Coordinates of C-alpha atoms in Angstrom, one line a residue:
X1 CA -0.3 0.0 -0.3
X2 CA 2.6 2.5 0.9
X3 CA 5.1 1.5 -2.1
X4 CA 1.5 2.0 -4.5
X5 CA 1.3 5.9 -2.5
X6 CA 5.3 6.3 -3.2
X7 CA 4.3 5.5 -6.9
X8 CA 1.6 7.6 -7.0
X9 CA 3.9 10.5 -5.8
X10 CA 6.7 9.6 -7.9
X11 CA 3.8 10.1 -10.7
X12 CA 2.6 13.4 -9.5
X13 CA 5.4 14.8 -9.5
X14 CA 7.0 14.3 -12.7
X15 CA 4.0 15.6 -14.5
X16 CA 4.4 18.7 -12.5
X17 CA 8.0 18.1 -13.2
X18 CA 7.2 17.8 -17.0
X19 CA 4.9 20.9 -16.7
X20 CA 6.7 22.9 -15.8
X21 CA 9.5 21.8 -18.3
X22 CA 7.0 22.4 -20.8
X23 CA 5.7 25.9 -19.5
X24 CA 9.1 27.0 -19.0
X25 CA 10.2 25.8 -22.4
X26 CA 7.8 27.4 -24.3
X27 CA 8.5 30.6 -22.4
X28 CA 11.9 30.4 -23.1
X29 CA 11.0 29.8 -27.1
X30 CA 8.5 33.2 -26.9
X31 CA 11.0 35.0 -25.5
X32 CA 13.7 34.2 -28.3
X33 CA 11.2 33.8 -30.6
X34 CA 8.4 37.0 -29.8
X35 CA 10.1 39.5 -28.1
X36 CA 12.9 40.4 -31.0
X37 CA 9.7 40.1 -33.4
X38 CA 7.2 42.6 -31.1
X39 CA 10.8 44.8 -30.7
X40 CA 11.0 45.6 -34.1
X41 CA 7.7 45.7 -35.0
X42 CA 6.8 48.4 -32.3
X43 CA 9.9 50.3 -34.0
X44 CA 8.5 50.3 -37.3
X45 CA 5.2 51.2 -36.2
X46 CA 6.9 54.2 -34.6
X47 CA 8.8 54.8 -37.7
X48 CA 6.3 54.4 -40.3
X49 CA 2.8 56.4 -38.0
X50 CA 5.4 59.6 -37.9
X51 CA 6.9 59.4 -42.2
X52 CA 10.2 58.8 -40.5
X53 CA 10.8 61.7 -38.1
X54 CA 10.3 59.8 -34.7
X55 CA 12.8 56.5 -33.8
X56 CA 12.0 54.4 -31.0
X57 CA 14.8 52.9 -29.1
X58 CA 15.2 50.5 -25.7
X59 CA 17.7 48.8 -23.6
X60 CA 15.2 45.6 -23.8
X61 CA 12.2 43.8 -24.1
X62 CA 10.7 40.6 -21.9
X63 CA 7.3 39.5 -22.2
X64 CA 5.9 37.1 -19.0
X65 CA 3.3 35.2 -21.2
X66 CA 1.7 33.3 -18.2
X67 CA 2.1 36.6 -15.7
X68 CA 0.5 38.4 -18.7
X69 CA 3.6 41.4 -18.2
X70 CA 5.4 43.4 -20.6
X71 CA 8.3 45.4 -19.7
X72 CA 10.2 47.8 -21.4
X73 CA 13.6 48.8 -20.6
X74 CA 14.6 52.7 -21.5
X75 CA 12.1 53.0 -23.9
X76 CA 13.6 56.2 -25.9
X77 CA 11.8 58.1 -29.2
X78 CA 14.3 60.8 -30.9
X79 CA 13.3 62.6 -33.2
X80 CA 15.3 63.2 -36.7
X81 CA 16.4 67.1 -36.2
X82 CA 18.0 67.4 -39.9
X83 CA 14.8 65.5 -41.4
X84 CA 12.3 68.5 -39.2
X85 CA 14.1 70.6 -40.3
X86 CA 13.9 69.7 -44.0
X87 CA 10.5 69.4 -43.6
X88 CA 9.8 72.8 -42.3
X89 CA 12.0 74.6 -44.9
X90 CA 9.1 72.6 -47.4
X91 CA 6.3 74.1 -44.8
X92 CA 5.6 70.2 -44.3
X93 CA 6.5 70.2 -40.6
X94 CA 4.4 69.9 -37.2
X95 CA 4.2 72.6 -35.2
X96 CA 5.8 70.9 -32.2
X97 CA 8.9 68.2 -31.6
X98 CA 8.9 65.7 -29.0
X99 CA 11.9 64.0 -27.3
X100 CA 10.7 61.3 -25.0
X101 CA 13.1 58.9 -22.2
X102 CA 11.6 56.6 -19.4
X103 CA 13.7 54.6 -17.2
X104 CA 11.2 51.4 -18.6
X105 CA 7.3 51.0 -19.1
X106 CA 5.5 48.0 -17.5
X107 CA 2.1 46.5 -19.0
X108 CA 0.7 44.5 -15.7
X109 CA -2.4 42.0 -15.6
X110 CA -2.1 41.5 -19.9
X111 CA -5.1 38.8 -21.5
X112 CA -2.5 38.0 -24.3
X113 CA -5.1 35.4 -25.4
X114 CA -8.2 38.2 -25.6
X115 CA -5.9 40.1 -27.6
X116 CA -4.6 36.7 -30.1
X117 CA -8.7 35.6 -30.3
X118 CA -9.9 39.9 -30.9
X119 CA -7.6 41.1 -30.6
X120 CA -8.9 43.5 -27.9
X121 CA -5.7 44.8 -25.2
X122 CA -7.1 43.7 -22.0
X123 CA -4.7 45.1 -18.8
X124 CA -4.4 45.7 -15.0
X125 CA -1.8 48.3 -14.9
X126 CA 0.3 50.4 -17.2
X127 CA 2.9 52.3 -15.9
X128 CA 5.6 54.6 -16.6
X129 CA 8.5 55.2 -14.4
X130 CA 10.3 58.2 -14.4
X131 CA 9.2 59.9 -18.1
X132 CA 11.3 63.0 -19.2
X133 CA 9.7 64.6 -22.4
X134 CA 10.7 67.7 -24.1
X135 CA 7.7 69.6 -25.8
X136 CA 9.1 72.6 -28.1
X137 CA 6.4 74.3 -30.1
X138 CA 7.7 76.4 -33.0
X139 CA 5.3 78.7 -33.1
X140 CA 7.2 80.3 -36.9
X141 CA 6.0 76.8 -38.5
X142 CA 2.9 77.0 -40.8
X143 CA 0.1 75.5 -38.9
X144 CA -1.8 72.9 -40.4
X145 CA -5.4 73.1 -41.6
X146 CA -8.1 74.0 -38.8
X147 CA -10.7 72.6 -41.3
X148 CA -9.3 69.4 -41.5
X149 CA -10.9 67.3 -38.6
X150 CA -7.8 65.4 -36.8
X151 CA -8.1 61.4 -36.1
X152 CA -9.4 60.2 -32.4
X153 CA -7.5 57.9 -31.0
X154 CA -9.5 55.4 -31.6
X155 CA -9.2 55.5 -35.7
X156 CA -5.2 55.9 -35.1
X157 CA -5.1 52.1 -33.0
X158 CA -8.4 50.2 -34.8
X159 CA -5.9 48.4 -36.7
X160 CA -4.3 47.4 -34.4
X161 CA -7.0 46.8 -31.9
X162 CA -10.3 46.2 -31.4
X163 CA -10.3 48.1 -28.1
X164 CA -7.7 49.1 -25.4
X165 CA -9.1 49.1 -21.6
X166 CA -6.3 49.0 -18.8
X167 CA -7.7 49.8 -15.2
X168 CA -5.0 52.3 -14.1
X169 CA -2.8 54.4 -15.9
X170 CA 0.6 55.0 -13.9
X171 CA 2.4 57.8 -14.7
X172 CA 5.1 58.2 -11.6
X173 CA 8.6 60.6 -11.1
X174 CA 8.1 62.4 -14.3
X175 CA 9.4 65.5 -15.5
X176 CA 8.3 68.4 -18.4
X177 CA 10.3 71.0 -20.3
X178 CA 7.9 73.3 -22.8
X179 CA 9.6 75.2 -24.8
X180 CA 7.5 77.7 -26.7
X181 CA 10.2 79.2 -29.7
X182 CA 9.5 82.5 -31.7
X183 CA 11.9 83.4 -33.9
X184 CA 15.0 84.2 -31.6
X185 CA 12.7 84.4 -28.7
X186 CA 12.8 81.4 -26.2
X187 CA 9.8 81.1 -23.3
X188 CA 10.5 77.8 -20.8
X189 CA 8.0 76.1 -18.2
X190 CA 10.0 73.8 -16.5
X191 CA 7.3 71.0 -14.3
X192 CA 9.2 68.2 -12.1
X193 CA 7.9 65.7 -9.4
X194 CA 4.8 65.1 -11.8
X195 CA 2.8 62.1 -11.4
X196 CA -0.7 61.0 -13.1
X197 CA -3.5 58.4 -12.8
X198 CA -6.1 57.9 -15.2
X199 CA -8.7 55.3 -13.7
X200 CA -10.7 52.9 -16.2
X201 CA -9.3 53.7 -19.8
X202 CA -11.5 52.5 -22.6
X203 CA -10.9 53.1 -26.2
X204 CA -13.0 51.7 -28.4
X205 CA -15.6 52.5 -31.3
X206 CA -18.2 54.4 -28.8
X207 CA -15.4 55.6 -26.2
X208 CA -15.0 59.2 -28.0
X209 CA -18.5 60.4 -27.0
X210 CA -18.9 58.5 -24.2
X211 CA -19.4 62.2 -21.7
X212 CA -18.7 60.4 -18.8
X213 CA -15.2 60.5 -20.0
X214 CA -12.2 62.9 -20.5
X215 CA -9.2 61.4 -22.8
X216 CA -11.2 58.6 -22.5
X217 CA -10.9 57.9 -18.5
X218 CA -13.1 57.4 -15.6
X219 CA -11.2 60.2 -13.4
X220 CA -7.7 61.5 -14.2
X221 CA -5.1 63.7 -11.4
X222 CA -2.7 65.3 -11.4
X223 CA -0.4 66.0 -8.4
X224 CA 2.9 67.6 -8.9
X225 CA 4.7 69.0 -6.2
X226 CA 6.9 71.7 -5.7
X227 CA 6.5 73.8 -9.0
X228 CA 8.9 77.0 -9.7
X229 CA 8.5 78.8 -12.6
X230 CA 10.5 82.8 -13.1
X231 CA 9.1 85.2 -15.1
X232 CA 11.0 85.8 -18.2
X233 CA 11.8 89.7 -16.8
X234 CA 13.6 87.6 -14.5
X235 CA 11.8 89.8 -11.0
X236 CA 9.4 87.4 -9.6
X237 CA 9.4 83.5 -8.8
X238 CA 5.8 81.9 -8.8
X239 CA 6.2 78.8 -6.9
X240 CA 3.0 76.2 -5.6
X241 CA 3.7 74.1 -2.7
X242 CA 1.4 71.3 -4.4
X243 CA -0.9 71.1 -7.6
X244 CA -4.0 68.5 -8.3
X245 CA -6.3 67.9 -10.5
X246 CA -9.1 65.3 -10.6
X247 CA -11.2 65.8 -13.5
X248 CA -13.7 63.4 -11.6
X249 CA -14.4 66.4 -9.5
X250 CA -13.3 69.0 -11.6
X251 CA -11.3 70.4 -9.3
X252 CA -8.0 72.5 -8.5
X253 CA -6.1 72.5 -5.4
X254 CA -3.0 74.3 -5.0
X255 CA -1.3 74.7 -1.9
X256 CA 0.8 77.3 -0.4
X257 CA 0.9 79.9 -3.8
X258 CA 3.3 82.6 -3.8
X259 CA 4.7 85.4 -6.2
X260 CA 8.6 86.2 -4.5
X261 CA 9.8 89.0 -5.2
X262 CA 13.6 88.3 -5.9
X263 CA 15.2 91.6 -4.8
X264 CA 14.4 93.7 -0.9
X265 CA 12.2 95.9 -1.1
X266 CA 14.8 99.2 -1.6
X267 CA 16.9 97.1 -4.0
X268 CA 13.7 95.9 -6.5
X269 CA 13.0 98.9 -8.2
X270 CA 17.3 100.0 -8.7
X271 CA 17.4 96.0 -10.3
X272 CA 14.8 96.9 -12.5
X273 CA 15.9 100.4 -13.4
X274 CA 13.3 102.5 -12.6
X275 CA 9.8 103.4 -10.4
X276 CA 8.0 100.4 -10.0
X277 CA 5.6 98.4 -7.4
X278 CA 7.1 95.6 -5.7
X279 CA 4.6 93.1 -4.9
X280 CA 4.8 90.3 -2.6
X281 CA 1.3 87.4 -3.2
X282 CA 0.5 84.4 -1.1
X283 CA -2.5 82.3 -0.2
X284 CA -2.2 79.7 1.6
X285 CA -4.7 77.4 -0.6
X286 CA -6.5 78.0 -3.6
X287 CA -9.5 75.7 -4.2
X288 CA -11.4 75.6 -8.2
X289 CA -15.0 74.1 -8.5
X290 CA -16.4 73.2 -11.3
X291 CA -13.6 73.8 -13.5
X292 CA -15.7 73.0 -17.4
X293 CA -12.6 71.6 -18.4
X294 CA -13.9 70.2 -22.1
X295 CA -14.9 74.0 -22.6
X296 CA -11.7 74.8 -21.8
X297 CA -9.7 72.4 -24.2
X298 CA -12.1 72.5 -27.2
X299 CA -13.9 75.6 -26.9
X300 CA -11.4 77.3 -25.0
X301 CA -13.4 79.2 -23.0
X302 CA -12.8 79.4 -19.4
X303 CA -15.8 78.9 -17.4
X304 CA -15.7 78.0 -13.0
X305 CA -18.4 78.0 -10.2
X306 CA -16.6 78.6 -7.7
X307 CA -12.4 80.0 -6.5
X308 CA -12.2 80.3 -2.8
X309 CA -8.7 81.9 -1.8
X310 CA -7.6 81.3 1.7
X311 CA -5.7 83.2 3.4
X312 CA -4.2 85.6 0.9
X313 CA -2.0 88.6 1.5
X314 CA -0.8 91.9 -1.6
X315 CA 2.2 93.8 -0.2
X316 CA 3.1 96.2 -2.8
X317 CA 5.7 98.7 -2.2
X318 CA 6.9 101.6 -4.3
X319 CA 10.2 104.1 -4.1
X320 CA 9.3 107.4 -4.7
X321 CA 13.4 108.1 -4.9
X322 CA 13.9 105.8 -7.9
X323 CA 13.5 107.9 -10.7
X324 CA 10.3 106.8 -13.3
X325 CA 11.1 106.4 -17.0
X326 CA 8.0 104.3 -19.2
X327 CA 5.3 105.4 -18.1
X328 CA 2.8 103.0 -19.4
X329 CA -1.3 102.9 -18.9
X330 CA -2.4 100.1 -16.6
X331 CA -5.8 98.3 -17.2
X332 CA -7.8 98.6 -14.4
X333 CA -9.3 95.6 -13.5
X334 CA -12.4 94.9 -15.7
X335 CA -10.5 97.1 -18.4
X336 CA -7.5 93.3 -17.8
X337 CA -10.8 90.8 -18.5
X338 CA -12.2 92.7 -21.0
X339 CA -8.8 92.4 -23.4
X340 CA -8.8 88.4 -22.5
X341 CA -9.1 86.7 -26.4
X342 CA -11.4 84.0 -25.2
X343 CA -14.6 83.7 -23.2
X344 CA -14.1 83.6 -19.7
X345 CA -17.1 83.7 -16.9
X346 CA -16.8 83.1 -13.2
X347 CA -19.8 82.5 -11.4
X348 CA -18.2 83.6 -7.6
X349 CA -14.6 83.9 -6.0
X350 CA -14.6 84.1 -2.5
X351 CA -11.5 85.4 -0.1
X352 CA -10.8 84.5 3.6
X353 CA -9.1 85.7 6.4
X354 CA -7.1 88.2 3.7
X355 CA -4.3 90.6 3.9
X356 CA -3.6 94.1 1.9
X357 CA -1.0 96.0 2.5
X358 CA 0.0 99.4 0.6
X359 CA 3.6 100.8 1.3
X360 CA 5.1 104.1 -0.2
X361 CA 8.6 106.1 0.6
X362 CA 7.4 109.4 -0.1
X363 CA 10.1 111.6 -2.7
X364 CA 13.2 112.4 -0.7
X365 CA 12.8 110.6 2.6
X366 CA 13.7 107.5 3.8
X367 CA 11.1 105.7 5.7
X368 CA 8.0 103.7 4.1
X369 CA 4.2 104.9 5.2
X370 CA 1.8 101.9 4.7
X371 CA -1.8 101.3 5.4
X372 CA -3.4 97.8 5.2
X373 CA -6.1 96.1 5.3
X374 CA -6.5 92.7 7.5
X375 CA -9.1 90.0 8.5
X376 CA -10.4 90.5 4.8
X377 CA -13.9 88.6 3.8
X378 CA -14.6 89.2 -0.3
X379 CA -16.9 87.7 -2.6
X380 CA -17.1 88.3 -6.6
X381 CA -19.6 87.4 -8.2
X382 CA -20.0 87.3 -11.8
X383 CA -16.9 87.5 -13.4
X384 CA -17.0 87.5 -17.1
X385 CA -15.6 89.5 -20.1
X386 CA -19.6 87.9 -21.7
X387 CA -22.1 91.0 -22.1
X388 CA -25.2 89.6 -20.3
X389 CA -28.2 92.1 -20.5
X390 CA -29.9 90.0 -17.1
X391 CA -25.7 90.0 -16.1
X392 CA -24.6 93.4 -16.8
X393 CA -22.4 94.0 -13.7
X394 CA -19.0 92.3 -12.1
X395 CA -20.0 93.0 -8.1
X396 CA -18.0 92.5 -5.1
X397 CA -19.1 92.9 -2.1
X398 CA -16.0 93.1 0.7
X399 CA -15.5 93.7 4.3
X400 CA -11.9 93.9 6.5
X401 CA -10.8 96.0 9.2
X402 CA -8.5 99.0 8.4
X403 CA -5.1 99.4 10.9
X404 CA -6.6 96.5 12.3
X405 CA -9.1 99.0 13.6
X406 CA -12.1 100.8 12.0
X407 CA -14.8 98.0 9.9
X408 CA -14.8 99.0 6.7
X409 CA -17.6 97.4 4.0
X410 CA -17.1 98.6 0.9
X411 CA -18.9 96.9 -3.0
X412 CA -18.0 97.5 -6.7
X413 CA -19.7 97.9 -9.6
X414 CA -17.4 97.1 -12.5
X415 CA -19.2 97.6 -16.5
X416 CA -19.1 94.4 -18.6
X417 CA -19.7 96.2 -21.4
X418 CA -16.2 97.9 -23.0
X419 CA -18.4 101.2 -24.4
X420 CA -19.5 101.4 -20.4
X421 CA -16.4 102.9 -18.8
X422 CA -17.5 104.2 -15.3
X423 CA -17.9 101.7 -11.9
X424 CA -18.2 103.1 -8.4
X425 CA -17.2 102.0 -5.2
X426 CA -19.4 102.7 -2.4
X427 CA -18.9 102.1 1.3
X428 CA -17.9 103.4 5.0
X429 CA -15.7 103.1 7.9
X430 CA -17.2 102.5 11.8
X431 CA -15.9 104.0 14.9
X432 CA -12.2 104.4 15.0
X433 CA -10.0 105.8 16.6
X434 CA -8.2 108.0 14.1
X435 CA -4.6 108.2 15.6
X436 CA -4.4 104.1 14.2
X437 CA -3.4 105.5 11.7
X438 CA -0.8 107.0 12.2
X439 CA 2.0 104.2 10.3
X440 CA 0.9 106.4 7.4
X441 CA -0.1 110.1 7.5
X442 CA 2.9 110.3 9.8
X443 CA 5.6 108.9 6.6
X444 CA 3.3 110.1 3.7
X445 CA 1.8 113.7 4.5
X446 CA 4.5 114.8 7.7
X447 CA 1.5 114.3 9.9
X448 CA 0.5 113.2 13.1
X449 CA -2.6 112.3 14.9
X450 CA -2.4 113.6 18.3
X451 CA -6.2 112.6 18.6
X452 CA -9.9 112.1 17.1
X453 CA -12.1 109.6 17.3
X454 CA -13.6 108.5 13.8
X455 CA -17.6 107.9 13.9
X456 CA -18.5 106.5 11.1
X457 CA -17.2 107.5 7.1
X458 CA -19.3 107.0 3.9
X459 CA -18.3 107.5 0.8
X460 CA -18.8 106.9 -2.7
X461 CA -16.4 107.2 -5.7
X462 CA -17.5 107.4 -9.5
X463 CA -14.6 106.5 -11.2
X464 CA -13.6 106.2 -14.9
X465 CA -9.9 105.0 -16.4
X466 CA -8.8 108.6 -16.2
X467 CA -10.2 110.5 -13.6
X468 CA -13.1 110.0 -10.4
X469 CA -15.9 111.6 -8.3
X470 CA -15.8 111.5 -4.6
X471 CA -19.0 112.0 -2.2
X472 CA -17.7 111.7 1.5
X473 CA -19.3 112.5 4.6
X474 CA -16.4 112.1 7.6
X475 CA -17.6 112.8 10.8
X476 CA -15.0 112.6 13.5
X477 CA -14.6 114.7 16.8
X478 CA -11.5 116.2 19.4
X479 CA -9.3 115.8 16.4
X480 CA -5.4 117.3 17.1
X481 CA -2.6 116.8 14.9
X482 CA 0.8 118.2 15.1
X483 CA 2.8 118.8 12.1
X484 CA 6.6 116.7 11.1
X485 CA 10.2 118.0 10.2
X486 CA 10.1 116.0 6.7
X487 CA 14.1 115.8 6.9
X488 CA 13.8 114.2 10.5
X489 CA 10.4 112.5 11.0
X490 CA 10.0 114.6 13.8
X491 CA 8.2 117.1 16.1
X492 CA 10.9 118.9 16.2
X493 CA 10.7 123.2 15.1
X494 CA 6.8 122.3 14.1
X495 CA 5.5 123.5 17.5
X496 CA 4.0 126.8 16.0
X497 CA 2.7 125.6 12.8
X498 CA 1.2 122.3 14.6
X499 CA -0.2 125.3 16.7
X500 CA -1.3 127.1 13.3
X501 CA -3.0 124.4 12.2
X502 CA -4.9 123.0 14.9
X503 CA -6.3 126.5 15.3
X504 CA -6.7 128.1 11.8
X505 CA -6.0 125.4 9.0
X506 CA -8.2 122.0 10.5
X507 CA -11.9 121.6 12.0
X508 CA -11.9 120.2 15.4
X509 CA -14.9 118.1 14.6
X510 CA -17.2 117.3 11.7
X511 CA -20.2 118.2 12.3
X512 CA -19.1 121.5 14.1
X513 CA -22.5 122.8 16.8
X514 CA -24.7 124.1 15.4
X515 CA -23.6 123.3 11.8
X516 CA -24.7 120.5 9.2
X517 CA -22.3 118.0 8.7
X518 CA -19.7 119.1 5.7
X519 CA -19.7 116.3 3.5
X520 CA -16.9 116.5 0.2
X521 CA -17.2 116.3 -3.3
X522 CA -14.1 116.0 -4.9
X523 CA -13.0 115.2 -8.2
X524 CA -9.7 113.6 -8.7
X525 CA -7.2 113.4 -12.3
X526 CA -5.8 109.7 -12.2
X527 CA -1.9 108.9 -12.6
X528 CA -2.8 106.2 -15.6
X529 CA 0.4 104.7 -15.1
X530 CA -0.1 103.7 -11.5
X531 CA -2.3 100.7 -9.9
X532 CA -5.6 101.0 -9.2
X533 CA -5.3 100.7 -5.1
X534 CA -3.3 103.7 -5.9
X535 CA -6.1 104.8 -7.6
X536 CA -9.0 104.3 -5.0
X537 CA -5.9 105.7 -2.0
X538 CA -5.2 108.4 -3.6
X539 CA -9.6 109.5 -4.4
X540 CA -10.0 109.0 -1.1
X541 CA -7.2 111.0 0.8
X542 CA -8.0 113.5 -1.2
X543 CA -11.8 113.6 0.0
X544 CA -10.4 113.5 3.4
X545 CA -8.7 117.1 3.1
X546 CA -11.9 119.0 2.6
X547 CA -13.1 116.8 5.2
X548 CA -11.4 118.0 7.5
X549 CA -12.3 121.0 7.4
X550 CA -8.5 121.5 4.5
X551 CA -10.6 123.5 1.2
X552 CA -7.7 125.3 -1.0
X553 CA -7.5 129.1 -0.2
X554 CA -6.3 126.9 3.7
X555 CA -4.4 124.8 1.6
X556 CA -2.2 128.1 0.5
X557 CA -2.1 129.4 3.7
X558 CA -0.4 126.1 4.6
X559 CA 1.8 126.1 2.7
X560 CA 2.6 129.9 2.7
X561 CA 3.3 129.0 6.3
X562 CA 5.7 126.5 6.0
X563 CA 7.7 128.8 3.8
X564 CA 7.4 131.8 5.7
X565 CA 9.4 129.0 8.1
X566 CA 11.7 127.4 6.0
X567 CA 12.5 131.2 5.3
X568 CA 12.7 131.9 8.8
X569 CA 15.0 128.8 9.5
X570 CA 17.3 129.4 6.3
X571 CA 17.3 133.5 7.3
X572 CA 18.9 131.9 10.9
X573 CA 21.0 129.6 10.0
X574 CA 22.9 132.1 8.1
X575 CA 22.5 134.3 10.9
X576 CA 24.7 131.3 12.2
X577 CA 27.4 130.7 9.8
X578 CA 28.2 135.0 9.5
X579 CA 28.7 134.9 13.3
X580 CA 30.5 131.8 13.0
X581 CA 32.7 133.5 10.6
X582 CA 33.4 136.6 12.6
X583 CA 34.5 134.7 14.9
X584 CA 36.8 133.0 13.8
X585 CA 38.7 135.8 12.1
X586 CA 38.4 137.6 15.1
X587 CA 40.1 134.5 16.0
X588 CA 43.0 134.2 13.1
X589 CA 43.2 138.2 13.6
X590 CA 44.9 138.1 17.4
X591 CA 48.7 137.9 17.1
X592 CA 50.6 134.9 18.0
X593 CA 52.9 135.3 21.6

């Protein structure tokens, strides 16, 4: 009995060993017979389909029939640049040229039987590891006939496959260099450390019209880590900590976004060579929701349901000691949007916990004055350049703390129709200690607010790209100021002038007891080479002066007083120098013993 069992075990072992030998032999036969054929066919297909423009090289190709795997080592697509140049000269070259390489490409869980019997490529995973792509787009190359409809992917592969069905495509640790060439000018964008995941990829005769798919996939996820881009003028670096895109959610998430100047505040304009605004812009998170990707790619229309910007910060700085040169007109927000060549429609943009700061060094001084708005909340609605009679305006509602204290509410209305140029800003500030404004007015207006309490300020600005008209009701009490020396920034030798200003120039309160409140109505002509921040600030500041009682006549008195004080100081200085000269002459005339 034991001997029979032993024979059975030997018999089964022999069969298994034989099967393994057969399988091993068959696998070896496939490797020897078919791997060179497949490699040769792939290389010929690349050359044939590109009309000789590209060639495919690889270090090795292996087929594991029973594991369902194809592995390609170091595949490289190389363009024939000499042939490309000849085609370019004959106006038959494509506008873009590619160079591609990868550490390896692996196709796993491949159903060879379905391919052999039905020409159906079914696989579990298509992995491209560490791809390197160089894409050069030559804008001088004549574009192909736009009326000629290009073949879709299924038409390109239909002779080889009836269908392609892959559970997942992974592109891992990739790098892309994109170059746009126009004449002798080349613009380069480089994206490193990106990953692309494509789920449930299907290519067949119907997949192109399947609305649930985007580029034949149920979902495409793209992640880019630590992106950095230097602007062509070498003045700023754009940085994104992480970029995530999902076609299924129609969303883009940007984390730790920053546009960082490459030079310090005082160094920036000197490096640029002229007086300019220096911006430092950051945001913790930018979430784009409801992005219509197909509309963007195929119709070149930008349509977004919502953009959420968390903790944005915009810091603007200008040194007015640097000469101004290229005084180019700057478009305002709605005018810039009207200049965009493609249709734009963003339903709403929400800003949470923002911060805006404007700093300026006045001419002839060394220190900057600063105005800032903190805890900013904002909602942009109907951000578009498409004219619609039902939605004629872009609206912005904002709330913030001025200088960390006064609650500011403002509403902006920008016309969408380019034929209409007037936009409006209405708003108000409630209850604020006016001394909180000293970091701005001490350096920008050379005035220190000694005391003063804002009860309420309401304003309306009607503006065009050229000028503004501001109405302001500024109610306050107990206002007292001190004039500052422009050179030293102190109150030294300004006592008399301050007394005169408080007594004769400004009004201690508005309204003055027994009188109606003063309402300012001021016109301001815009410096069109400056930003919208400067325009709005100067429009408000021009209305503040009459609001505190400083009329045109009183300003003349202030200037005359300043001139008299300056002349008096100069006379005193001359007298001191004369007395010093006389003393020195007297000392020199005494004979030495």
